[in-house]
mmCIF file of C-alpha atoms in Angstrom:
data_model
loop_
_atom_site.group_PDB
_atom_site.id
_atom_site.type_symbol
_atom_site.label_atom_id
_atom_site.label_comp_id
_atom_site.label_asym_id
_atom_site.label_seq_id
_atom_site.Cartn_x
_atom_site.Cartn_y
_atom_site.Cartn_z
ATOM 1 C CA MET A 6 84.185 108.961 95.340
ATOM 2 C CA GLY A 7 83.188 106.137 93.715
ATOM 3 C CA LEU A 8 84.367 103.400 91.041
ATOM 4 C CA TYR A 9 81.874 103.715 88.378
ATOM 5 C CA ARG A 10 81.235 100.962 85.918
ATOM 6 C CA PHE A 11 80.267 102.060 82.560
ATOM 7 C CA SER A 12 78.812 99.595 79.336
ATOM 8 C CA ASP A 13 77.021 99.939 76.419
ATOM 9 C CA ASP A 14 73.801 98.369 78.358
ATOM 10 C CA THR A 15 70.586 100.353 78.161
ATOM 11 C CA GLY A 16 68.924 98.826 80.876
ATOM 12 C CA ALA A 17 69.364 99.009 84.770
ATOM 13 C CA ALA A 18 72.583 98.158 84.853
ATOM 14 C CA ALA A 19 74.069 100.622 82.830
ATOM 15 C CA ASN A 20 76.119 102.964 84.553
ATOM 16 C CA GLN A 21 76.103 101.779 88.257
ATOM 17 C CA VAL A 22 77.948 102.659 90.513
ATOM 18 C CA SER A 23 79.853 99.315 90.926
ATOM 19 C CA ALA A 24 82.162 99.767 94.116
ATOM 20 C CA SER A 25 82.827 102.793 96.400
ATOM 21 C CA SER A 26 86.218 103.817 98.379
ATOM 22 C CA VAL A 27 86.755 106.434 100.435
ATOM 23 C CA THR A 28 90.448 108.590 99.424
ATOM 24 C CA GLY A 29 92.441 109.856 102.258
ATOM 25 C CA ILE A 30 91.862 109.386 106.354
ATOM 26 C CA MET A 31 90.092 110.992 109.014
ATOM 27 C CA PRO A 32 91.489 113.739 110.991
ATOM 28 C CA LYS A 33 92.110 113.551 114.391
ATOM 29 C CA ASN A 34 90.048 115.312 116.333
ATOM 30 C CA TYR A 35 92.741 116.254 119.359
ATOM 31 C CA VAL A 36 90.316 118.108 121.334
ATOM 32 C CA LYS A 37 88.860 115.907 124.040
ATOM 33 C CA ASN A 38 84.746 116.598 124.969
ATOM 34 C CA GLY A 39 84.153 118.640 121.764
ATOM 35 C CA SER A 40 80.663 119.011 122.616
ATOM 36 C CA MET A 41 80.965 119.773 125.872
ATOM 37 C CA GLU A 42 78.771 116.999 127.073
ATOM 38 C CA GLN A 43 81.269 116.217 129.775
ATOM 39 C CA SER A 44 82.973 119.110 132.203
ATOM 40 C CA ASP A 45 85.748 117.682 132.945
ATOM 41 C CA ALA A 46 87.803 118.514 130.031
ATOM 42 C CA TRP A 47 87.516 122.646 129.709
ATOM 43 C CA THR A 48 88.633 125.967 131.812
ATOM 44 C CA LEU A 49 85.565 128.095 131.593
ATOM 45 C CA GLY A 50 86.558 131.985 132.465
ATOM 46 C CA TYR A 51 83.378 133.669 133.375
ATOM 47 C CA GLY A 52 80.905 131.092 131.771
ATOM 48 C CA SER A 53 79.094 128.187 132.921
ATOM 49 C CA TYR A 54 77.278 125.128 131.066
ATOM 50 C CA VAL A 55 73.987 124.864 129.555
ATOM 51 C CA ASN A 56 72.525 121.653 129.905
ATOM 52 C CA THR A 57 69.477 121.780 127.349
ATOM 53 C CA TYR A 58 71.114 123.533 124.436
ATOM 54 C CA GLY A 59 73.649 122.579 122.281
ATOM 55 C CA HIS A 60 75.174 122.489 118.446
ATOM 56 C CA THR A 61 76.340 118.577 118.884
ATOM 57 C CA GLY A 62 74.636 116.751 121.971
ATOM 58 C CA THR A 63 72.445 118.657 124.666
ATOM 59 C CA ARG A 64 74.920 120.600 126.435
ATOM 60 C CA SER A 65 76.860 123.995 125.365
ATOM 61 C CA VAL A 66 79.205 126.518 127.307
ATOM 62 C CA LYS A 67 77.685 130.391 128.030
ATOM 63 C CA LEU A 68 80.120 133.106 128.013
ATOM 64 C CA ASN A 69 78.631 135.326 130.703
ATOM 65 C CA ASN A 70 78.266 138.946 129.593
ATOM 66 C CA VAL A 71 80.730 140.663 131.811
ATOM 67 C CA SER A 72 83.011 143.474 131.128
ATOM 68 C CA THR A 73 86.376 141.372 130.847
ATOM 69 C CA THR A 74 87.412 138.682 128.503
ATOM 70 C CA ARG A 75 85.057 135.653 128.611
ATOM 71 C CA TYR A 76 86.578 132.451 127.130
ATOM 72 C CA VAL A 77 86.479 128.581 127.546
ATOM 73 C CA SER A 78 89.602 126.259 126.998
ATOM 74 C CA GLN A 79 91.594 123.133 126.960
ATOM 75 C CA THR A 80 95.463 122.176 126.441
ATOM 76 C CA VAL A 81 96.004 120.278 124.050
ATOM 77 C CA ARG A 82 99.172 117.831 122.825
ATOM 78 C CA LEU A 83 99.910 118.102 118.845
ATOM 79 C CA PRO A 84 102.295 115.720 117.915
ATOM 80 C CA ASP A 85 104.535 117.546 115.124
ATOM 81 C CA SER A 86 104.688 120.414 113.237
ATOM 82 C CA ALA A 87 102.080 119.978 110.398
ATOM 83 C CA GLY A 88 99.067 122.226 109.690
ATOM 84 C CA TYR A 89 95.803 122.298 111.985
ATOM 85 C CA THR A 90 92.269 123.721 111.813
ATOM 86 C CA ALA A 91 90.448 124.400 114.818
ATOM 87 C CA SER A 92 86.740 125.143 114.995
ATOM 88 C CA ALA A 93 83.947 125.687 116.963
ATOM 89 C CA TYR A 94 80.126 126.509 116.761
ATOM 90 C CA VAL A 95 79.200 129.670 118.380
ATOM 91 C CA ASP A 96 75.402 130.808 118.714
ATOM 92 C CA VAL A 97 75.526 134.534 117.321
ATOM 93 C CA SER A 98 71.970 135.161 117.963
ATOM 94 C CA ALA A 99 73.081 137.522 120.850
ATOM 95 C CA LEU A 100 76.518 138.073 120.721
ATOM 96 C CA SER A 101 77.678 141.843 121.735
ATOM 97 C CA GLY A 102 81.868 142.729 120.746
ATOM 98 C CA LYS A 103 83.284 139.626 119.166
ATOM 99 C CA VAL A 104 84.292 135.973 119.266
ATOM 100 C CA TYR A 105 87.209 134.621 118.109
ATOM 101 C CA ILE A 106 89.459 131.132 118.414
ATOM 102 C CA LYS A 107 92.758 131.785 119.889
ATOM 103 C CA GLU A 108 95.545 128.922 120.078
ATOM 104 C CA THR A 109 98.792 129.346 122.364
ATOM 105 C CA ASP A 110 101.818 127.505 122.279
ATOM 106 C CA THR A 111 102.584 126.782 126.093
ATOM 107 C CA TYR A 112 106.334 126.461 125.432
ATOM 108 C CA ASP A 113 107.355 129.245 123.473
ATOM 109 C CA GLY A 114 104.117 131.909 124.038
ATOM 110 C CA THR A 115 103.425 132.029 120.391
ATOM 111 C CA THR A 116 99.701 132.722 119.795
ATOM 112 C CA TRP A 117 97.813 132.792 116.463
ATOM 113 C CA THR A 118 94.129 133.952 116.223
ATOM 114 C CA GLY A 119 91.303 133.283 113.571
ATOM 115 C CA ASP A 120 89.296 135.809 112.127
ATOM 116 C CA ALA A 121 86.614 137.234 114.635
ATOM 117 C CA ILE A 122 82.400 137.144 114.358
ATOM 118 C CA THR A 123 81.404 140.905 115.269
ATOM 119 C CA ASN A 124 77.705 141.256 114.564
ATOM 120 C CA SER A 125 74.839 139.214 115.601
ATOM 121 C CA LEU A 126 72.338 137.423 113.357
ATOM 122 C CA ASN A 127 69.148 138.397 112.408
ATOM 123 C CA ILE A 128 68.272 135.222 113.723
ATOM 124 C CA SER A 129 64.252 134.914 111.804
ATOM 125 C CA THR A 130 66.428 134.482 108.681
ATOM 126 C CA GLU A 131 69.825 133.274 109.469
ATOM 127 C CA ASP A 132 71.490 129.862 111.618
ATOM 128 C CA PRO A 133 72.280 131.556 115.097
ATOM 129 C CA TRP A 134 74.907 128.735 115.132
ATOM 130 C CA GLN A 135 78.450 130.286 113.236
ATOM 131 C CA ARG A 136 81.616 128.168 112.651
ATOM 132 C CA ILE A 137 84.790 129.789 113.725
ATOM 133 C CA THR A 138 88.071 128.658 112.803
ATOM 134 C CA CYS A 139 91.660 129.799 113.025
ATOM 135 C CA THR A 140 94.458 127.591 111.061
ATOM 136 C CA PHE A 141 97.702 127.686 112.435
ATOM 137 C CA GLU A 142 101.443 125.568 112.170
ATOM 138 C CA PRO A 143 103.099 124.956 115.611
ATOM 139 C CA THR A 144 106.658 126.019 115.551
ATOM 140 C CA TYR A 145 108.388 122.660 117.114
ATOM 141 C CA GLY A 146 107.459 119.363 115.867
ATOM 142 C CA TRP A 147 108.401 117.727 119.010
ATOM 143 C CA GLY A 148 104.464 116.801 120.674
ATOM 144 C CA SER A 149 103.895 120.488 121.977
ATOM 145 C CA ASN A 150 101.550 122.168 124.085
ATOM 146 C CA PHE A 151 98.609 124.283 122.964
ATOM 147 C CA GLU A 152 96.255 125.838 124.476
ATOM 148 C CA ILE A 153 93.250 125.719 122.057
ATOM 149 C CA SER A 154 90.257 128.843 123.374
ATOM 150 C CA VAL A 155 87.443 130.450 122.083
ATOM 151 C CA VAL A 156 87.178 134.033 123.194
ATOM 152 C CA SER A 157 84.238 136.627 123.533
ATOM 153 C CA GLU A 158 85.149 140.257 124.103
ATOM 154 C CA GLY A 159 83.052 143.532 124.161
#
């Protein structure tokens, strides 16, 4: 967004941006180490770190192809009962089954699940990194802890 200066001038000064501003505030990211660059913030269930391939940075997590549910998760503290959106980029070039985001309130066990991606993409024509999301609104507004997970099944 900009604040524009309009004038009758037909020269170079006509209709130029005279000042710019930003409206609103940047949202806070409550997830620690979202780019997976360090191992200490995440719990892996049937997964391992990949040190040479990432969407943001140079690392990612590979959820191993086993017959049980695989996940990477982290517990975060949210300050109030406002709406939140969790998102992650997942490489779906070799996806079998489905992948989605799940949030669980550690106080009362309420769970929210985002839409799942269920098919591999043709990586010759599509970006293998796909963004998945889940929007949720906590019931309690006094600083609940939530387990945020990226889950792969199938």
